[in-house]
PDB file of C-alpha atoms and ligand atoms in Angstrom:
ATOM      1  CA  MET A   1     -31.328  28.298   1.043  1.00 47.00           C
ATOM      2  CA  GLU A   2     -30.724  25.814  -1.751  1.00 48.00           C
ATOM      3  CA  SER A   3     -28.991  22.591  -0.836  1.00 53.00           C
ATOM      4  CA  ALA A   4     -25.867  21.551  -2.710  1.00 54.00           C
ATOM      5  CA  PRO A   5     -26.531  19.240  -5.670  1.00 52.00           C
ATOM      6  CA  THR A   6     -25.855  15.580  -5.034  1.00 52.00           C
ATOM      7  CA  PRO A   7     -22.785  14.581  -7.021  1.00 52.00           C
ATOM      8  CA  SER A   8     -23.589  11.816  -9.487  1.00 67.00           C
ATOM      9  CA  ALA A   9     -20.083  10.358  -9.286  1.00 73.00           C
ATOM     10  CA  SER A  10     -19.304   9.309  -5.753  1.00 93.00           C
ATOM     11  CA  ILE A  11     -15.534   9.536  -5.376  1.00 92.00           C
ATOM     12  CA  LEU A  12     -14.219   7.385  -2.554  1.00 93.00           C
ATOM     13  CA  SER A  13     -10.552   8.420  -2.860  1.00 92.00           C
ATOM     14  CA  VAL A  14      -8.092  10.233  -5.127  1.00 92.00           C
ATOM     15  CA  ARG A  15      -4.340   9.857  -4.973  1.00 93.00           C
ATOM     16  CA  PRO A  16      -1.234  10.035  -7.179  1.00 91.00           C
ATOM     17  CA  VAL A  17       0.031   6.863  -8.836  1.00 88.00           C
ATOM     18  CA  GLU A  18       2.197   4.807  -6.473  1.00 87.00           C
ATOM     19  CA  PRO A  19       5.390   3.008  -7.547  1.00 82.00           C
ATOM     20  CA  ALA A  20       3.612  -0.366  -7.271  1.00 80.00           C
ATOM     21  CA  GLU A  21       1.173   0.712 -10.001  1.00 83.00           C
ATOM     22  CA  VAL A  22       3.811   2.110 -12.354  1.00 81.00           C
ATOM     23  CA  ALA A  23       4.755  -1.359 -13.621  1.00 80.00           C
ATOM     24  CA  TRP A  24       1.105  -2.156 -14.368  1.00 78.00           C
ATOM     25  CA  LEU A  25       0.736   1.145 -16.171  1.00 77.00           C
ATOM     26  CA  GLU A  26       3.915   0.662 -18.168  1.00 76.00           C
ATOM     27  CA  LYS A  27       2.835  -2.813 -19.215  1.00 74.00           C
ATOM     28  CA  GLY A  28      -0.802  -1.863 -19.783  1.00 68.00           C
ATOM     29  CA  MET A  29      -0.491   1.552 -21.293  1.00 67.00           C
ATOM     30  CA  LEU A  30       2.197   0.667 -23.768  1.00 65.00           C
ATOM     31  CA  HIS A  31      -0.444  -1.503 -25.469  1.00 65.00           C
ATOM     32  CA  VAL A  32      -3.252   1.010 -25.359  1.00 63.00           C
ATOM     33  CA  GLY A  33      -4.000   3.004 -28.521  1.00 54.00           C
ATOM     34  CA  PHE A  34      -3.181   6.427 -27.202  1.00 55.00           C
ATOM     35  CA  PHE A  35      -0.101   5.292 -25.386  1.00 65.00           C
ATOM     36  CA  SER A  36       1.133   2.605 -27.766  1.00 64.00           C
ATOM     37  CA  ASN A  37       3.442   4.983 -29.591  1.00 61.00           C
ATOM     38  CA  LEU A  38       4.905   6.315 -26.385  1.00 65.00           C
ATOM     39  CA  GLY A  39       8.285   5.131 -25.288  1.00 67.00           C
ATOM     40  CA  ARG A  40       8.922   4.422 -21.645  1.00 72.00           C
ATOM     41  CA  ALA A  41      10.610   7.799 -21.251  1.00 72.00           C
ATOM     42  CA  GLN A  42       7.550   9.672 -22.501  1.00 69.00           C
ATOM     43  CA  LEU A  43       5.252   7.483 -20.480  1.00 72.00           C
ATOM     44  CA  ALA A  44       7.292   8.342 -17.413  1.00 75.00           C
ATOM     45  CA  LYS A  45       6.480  11.984 -18.096  1.00 71.00           C
ATOM     46  CA  VAL A  46       2.733  11.295 -18.198  1.00 75.00           C
ATOM     47  CA  LEU A  47       2.535   9.221 -15.043  1.00 78.00           C
ATOM     48  CA  PRO A  48       3.051  12.084 -12.592  1.00 80.00           C
ATOM     49  CA  TYR A  49      -0.029  13.770 -14.069  1.00 83.00           C
ATOM     50  CA  MET A  50      -2.268  10.767 -13.557  1.00 87.00           C
ATOM     51  CA  LEU A  51      -4.422  10.322 -10.504  1.00 92.00           C
ATOM     52  CA  LEU A  52      -5.902   7.062  -9.331  1.00 94.00           C
ATOM     53  CA  VAL A  53      -9.559   7.674  -8.548  1.00 96.00           C
ATOM     54  CA  ARG A  54     -11.793   5.171  -6.750  1.00 97.00           C
ATOM     55  CA  TYR A  55     -15.487   5.462  -7.528  1.00 97.00           C
ATOM     56  CA  ALA A  56     -18.464   3.917  -5.747  1.00 96.00           C
ATOM     57  CA  ALA A  57     -20.572   1.387  -7.672  1.00 96.00           C
ATOM     58  CA  GLY A  58     -23.105   3.127  -9.897  1.00 95.00           C
ATOM     59  CA  SER A  59     -21.134   6.389 -10.186  1.00 96.00           C
ATOM     60  CA  VAL A  60     -21.727   8.274 -13.411  1.00 96.00           C
ATOM     61  CA  ILE A  61     -18.272   9.322 -14.551  1.00 97.00           C
ATOM     62  CA  CYS A  62     -19.140  10.934 -17.901  1.00 97.00           C
ATOM     63  CA  THR A  63     -22.579  12.238 -18.851  1.00 97.00           C
ATOM     64  CA  GLU A  64     -23.748  12.309 -22.463  1.00 97.00           C
ATOM     65  CA  GLY A  65     -23.890  15.884 -23.777  1.00 97.00           C
ATOM     66  CA  GLU A  66     -21.625  17.422 -21.118  1.00 97.00           C
ATOM     67  CA  PRO A  67     -18.171  18.857 -21.858  1.00 96.00           C
ATOM     68  CA  GLY A  68     -15.216  16.523 -21.313  1.00 95.00           C
ATOM     69  CA  ASP A  69     -12.356  17.484 -19.026  1.00 94.00           C
ATOM     70  CA  ALA A  70     -10.448  14.216 -18.643  1.00 95.00           C
ATOM     71  CA  MET A  71      -9.902  10.738 -20.027  1.00 92.00           C
ATOM     72  CA  TYR A  72      -9.660   7.559 -17.982  1.00 93.00           C
ATOM     73  CA  LEU A  73      -7.856   4.239 -18.066  1.00 88.00           C
ATOM     74  CA  ILE A  74      -9.537   1.454 -16.095  1.00 90.00           C
ATOM     75  CA  PHE A  75      -7.250  -0.082 -13.498  1.00 88.00           C
ATOM     76  CA  LYS A  76      -9.762  -2.367 -11.777  1.00 92.00           C
ATOM     77  CA  GLY A  77     -13.450  -2.780 -12.489  1.00 95.00           C
ATOM     78  CA  ALA A  78     -15.869  -2.250 -15.343  1.00 97.00           C
ATOM     79  CA  VAL A  79     -18.042   0.482 -16.847  1.00 98.00           C
ATOM     80  CA  LEU A  80     -21.092   0.483 -19.059  1.00 98.00           C
ATOM     81  CA  ILE A  81     -21.318   2.881 -21.994  1.00 98.00           C
ATOM     82  CA  THR A  82     -24.927   3.876 -22.601  1.00 97.00           C
ATOM     83  CA  LYS A  83     -26.585   6.287 -24.981  1.00 97.00           C
ATOM     84  CA  LYS A  84     -30.050   7.845 -25.106  1.00 95.00           C
ATOM     85  CA  GLY A  85     -32.231   6.042 -27.614  1.00 93.00           C
ATOM     86  CA  TRP A  86     -30.282   2.766 -27.305  1.00 94.00           C
ATOM     87  CA  LYS A  87     -32.107  -0.136 -25.687  1.00 93.00           C
ATOM     88  CA  GLU A  88     -28.896  -1.990 -24.849  1.00 95.00           C
ATOM     89  CA  PRO A  89     -25.553  -0.637 -23.595  1.00 97.00           C
ATOM     90  CA  VAL A  90     -23.203   0.431 -26.397  1.00 97.00           C
ATOM     91  CA  ALA A  91     -20.249  -1.337 -24.764  1.00 97.00           C
ATOM     92  CA  ARG A  92     -18.855  -2.690 -21.532  1.00 97.00           C
ATOM     93  CA  LEU A  93     -15.230  -1.768 -20.815  1.00 95.00           C
ATOM     94  CA  LYS A  94     -12.917  -3.364 -18.252  1.00 92.00           C
ATOM     95  CA  ASP A  95      -9.347  -3.380 -16.873  1.00 87.00           C
ATOM     96  CA  GLY A  96      -6.903  -1.865 -19.375  1.00 80.00           C
ATOM     97  CA  ASP A  97      -9.602  -0.186 -21.506  1.00 85.00           C
ATOM     98  CA  PHE A  98      -9.908   3.560 -21.674  1.00 86.00           C
ATOM     99  CA  PHE A  99     -12.783   5.973 -22.060  1.00 94.00           C
ATOM    100  CA  GLY A 100     -13.462   9.693 -22.221  1.00 95.00           C
ATOM    101  CA  GLU A 101     -10.955  10.228 -25.031  1.00 91.00           C
ATOM    102  CA  MET A 102     -13.562  11.160 -27.669  1.00 94.00           C
ATOM    103  CA  ALA A 103     -14.604  14.520 -26.215  1.00 95.00           C
ATOM    104  CA  LEU A 104     -10.966  15.522 -25.798  1.00 93.00           C
ATOM    105  CA  LEU A 105      -9.843  14.430 -29.256  1.00 90.00           C
ATOM    106  CA  LEU A 106     -12.879  15.311 -31.321  1.00 91.00           C
ATOM    107  CA  GLY A 107     -13.671  18.549 -29.447  1.00 92.00           C
ATOM    108  CA  GLU A 108     -17.271  17.437 -28.922  1.00 94.00           C
ATOM    109  CA  PRO A 109     -19.477  16.986 -25.844  1.00 97.00           C
ATOM    110  CA  ARG A 110     -19.457  13.545 -24.195  1.00 98.00           C
ATOM    111  CA  SER A 111     -20.868  11.133 -26.770  1.00 97.00           C
ATOM    112  CA  ALA A 112     -22.328   8.728 -24.215  1.00 97.00           C
ATOM    113  CA  THR A 113     -22.765   8.171 -20.493  1.00 97.00           C
ATOM    114  CA  VAL A 114     -20.196   6.099 -18.605  1.00 98.00           C
ATOM    115  CA  THR A 115     -21.326   4.361 -15.398  1.00 97.00           C
ATOM    116  CA  ALA A 116     -19.265   2.251 -12.982  1.00 97.00           C
ATOM    117  CA  VAL A 117     -20.765  -1.255 -12.758  1.00 96.00           C
ATOM    118  CA  GLY A 118     -19.225  -2.096  -9.379  1.00 96.00           C
ATOM    119  CA  GLU A 119     -16.597  -0.208  -7.436  1.00 97.00           C
ATOM    120  CA  LEU A 120     -14.119   1.175  -9.974  1.00 97.00           C
ATOM    121  CA  GLU A 121     -10.491   2.282  -9.861  1.00 95.00           C
ATOM    122  CA  ALA A 122      -9.400   4.349 -12.856  1.00 94.00           C
ATOM    123  CA  PHE A 123      -6.382   6.440 -13.746  1.00 90.00           C
ATOM    124  CA  CYS A 124      -7.501   9.901 -14.725  1.00 93.00           C
ATOM    125  CA  LEU A 125      -5.614  12.199 -17.111  1.00 92.00           C
ATOM    126  CA  ALA A 126      -6.901  15.790 -17.219  1.00 93.00           C
ATOM    127  CA  SER A 127      -7.469  17.247 -20.681  1.00 93.00           C
ATOM    128  CA  VAL A 128      -4.727  19.846 -20.265  1.00 91.00           C
ATOM    129  CA  ASP A 129      -2.153  17.081 -19.661  1.00 87.00           C
ATOM    130  CA  PHE A 130      -3.687  14.885 -22.361  1.00 86.00           C
ATOM    131  CA  LYS A 131      -3.220  17.747 -24.850  1.00 86.00           C
ATOM    132  CA  ARG A 132       0.365  18.262 -23.775  1.00 83.00           C
ATOM    133  CA  VAL A 133       1.149  14.582 -24.432  1.00 78.00           C
ATOM    134  CA  ALA A 134      -0.863  14.541 -27.662  1.00 80.00           C
ATOM    135  CA  GLU A 135       1.013  17.537 -29.085  1.00 82.00           C
ATOM    136  CA  ARG A 136       4.335  15.792 -28.597  1.00 76.00           C
ATOM    137  CA  SER A 137       3.186  12.564 -30.280  1.00 74.00           C
ATOM    138  CA  PRO A 138       1.307  13.090 -33.551  1.00 78.00           C
ATOM    139  CA  ASP A 139       1.424   9.352 -34.488  1.00 72.00           C
ATOM    140  CA  MET A 140      -0.091   8.382 -31.209  1.00 70.00           C
ATOM    141  CA  THR A 141      -2.780  11.034 -31.542  1.00 78.00           C
ATOM    142  CA  ALA A 142      -3.627   9.820 -35.052  1.00 80.00           C
ATOM    143  CA  SER A 143      -4.107   6.216 -33.880  1.00 74.00           C
ATOM    144  CA  LEU A 144      -6.261   7.272 -30.967  1.00 78.00           C
ATOM    145  CA  ARG A 145      -8.305   9.563 -33.211  1.00 85.00           C
ATOM    146  CA  GLN A 146      -8.900   6.595 -35.528  1.00 84.00           C
ATOM    147  CA  LEU A 147     -10.288   4.565 -32.640  1.00 83.00           C
ATOM    148  CA  ALA A 148     -12.406   7.511 -31.464  1.00 89.00           C
ATOM    149  CA  GLU A 149     -13.857   7.760 -34.967  1.00 91.00           C
ATOM    150  CA  GLU A 150     -14.606   4.013 -35.044  1.00 92.00           C
ATOM    151  CA  ARG A 151     -16.414   4.371 -31.723  1.00 94.00           C
ATOM    152  CA  ARG A 152     -18.320   7.360 -33.088  1.00 93.00           C
ATOM    153  CA  ARG A 153     -19.371   5.367 -36.175  1.00 93.00           C
ATOM    154  CA  LYS A 154     -20.789   2.648 -33.914  1.00 92.00           C
ATOM    155  CA  LEU A 155     -22.787   5.303 -32.029  1.00 92.00           C
ATOM    156  CA  ALA A 156     -24.268   6.544 -35.291  1.00 91.00           C
ATOM    157  CA  GLN A 157     -25.784   3.085 -35.904  1.00 83.00           C
ATOM    158  CA  SER A 158     -28.634   3.361 -33.379  1.00 65.00           C
TER     159      SER A 158
HETATM  160  P1  CMP B 201     -16.457  10.608 -24.572  1.00 78.57           P
HETATM  161  O1  CMP B 201     -17.338  10.938 -25.731  1.00 78.57           O
HETATM  162  O2  CMP B 201     -15.475  11.634 -24.136  1.00 78.57           O
HETATM  163  O3  CMP B 201     -17.351  10.188 -23.318  1.00 78.57           O
HETATM  164  C1  CMP B 201     -18.125   8.991 -23.436  1.00 78.57           C
HETATM  165  C2  CMP B 201     -17.168   7.856 -23.749  1.00 78.57           C
HETATM  166  O4  CMP B 201     -17.760   6.603 -24.019  1.00 78.57           O
HETATM  167  C3  CMP B 201     -16.421   8.146 -25.070  1.00 78.57           C
HETATM  168  O5  CMP B 201     -15.619   9.288 -24.920  1.00 78.57           O
HETATM  169  C4  CMP B 201     -15.736   6.838 -25.304  1.00 78.57           C
HETATM  170  O6  CMP B 201     -14.580   6.707 -24.515  1.00 78.57           O
HETATM  171  C5  CMP B 201     -16.815   5.851 -24.803  1.00 78.57           C
HETATM  172  N1  CMP B 201     -17.498   5.297 -25.968  1.00 78.57           N
HETATM  173  C6  CMP B 201     -18.349   5.931 -26.795  1.00 78.57           C
HETATM  174  N2  CMP B 201     -18.731   5.101 -27.789  1.00 78.57           N
HETATM  175  C7  CMP B 201     -18.108   3.931 -27.579  1.00 78.57           C
HETATM  176  C8  CMP B 201     -18.095   2.679 -28.265  1.00 78.57           C
HETATM  177  N3  CMP B 201     -18.789   2.490 -29.394  1.00 78.57           N
HETATM  178  N4  CMP B 201     -17.315   1.683 -27.760  1.00 78.57           N
HETATM  179  C9  CMP B 201     -16.608   1.872 -26.634  1.00 78.57           C
HETATM  180  N5  CMP B 201     -16.583   3.040 -25.951  1.00 78.57           N
HETATM  181  C10 CMP B 201     -17.317   4.059 -26.416  1.00 78.57           C
END
């Protein structure tokens, strides 16, 4: 009998967003590309769909070449963005930064691998909910797409 594959992302806990985190999200997300065109009312509609996921240090959250099913906003911690063929990491992202948006917006496989540096807490928005929000806010989607394309241009520089 084959043994189950070892998951590469070690999830320590998953739970809905608690009231104490809503203020942080409102403050943080209203400045983040994707969310910057959202009013508080719209943001309030997104929050119930977000889950706070805690990952063990070294977890691989997105793998280059795989399909994308969610995007993430870092609550606490840092991740490294790495790409095959690059000697150095492409970027290091920390609290308030987001990742995983490119596959959802550009309809492409994951452009890079995202690894938690230490223990990481990140808000996760599944692609189905991301699309629902994106459809309602074309301006917001356009600004996030612009950033995704800038990130893609950097990746093409290897
Ligand atoms: P995605 O392609 O879905 O999965 C890998 C993620 O790495 C990608 O979305 C971006 O969020 C992130 N990423 C890729 N390239 C860069 C970059 N140049 N700068 C910062 N983040 C990046």
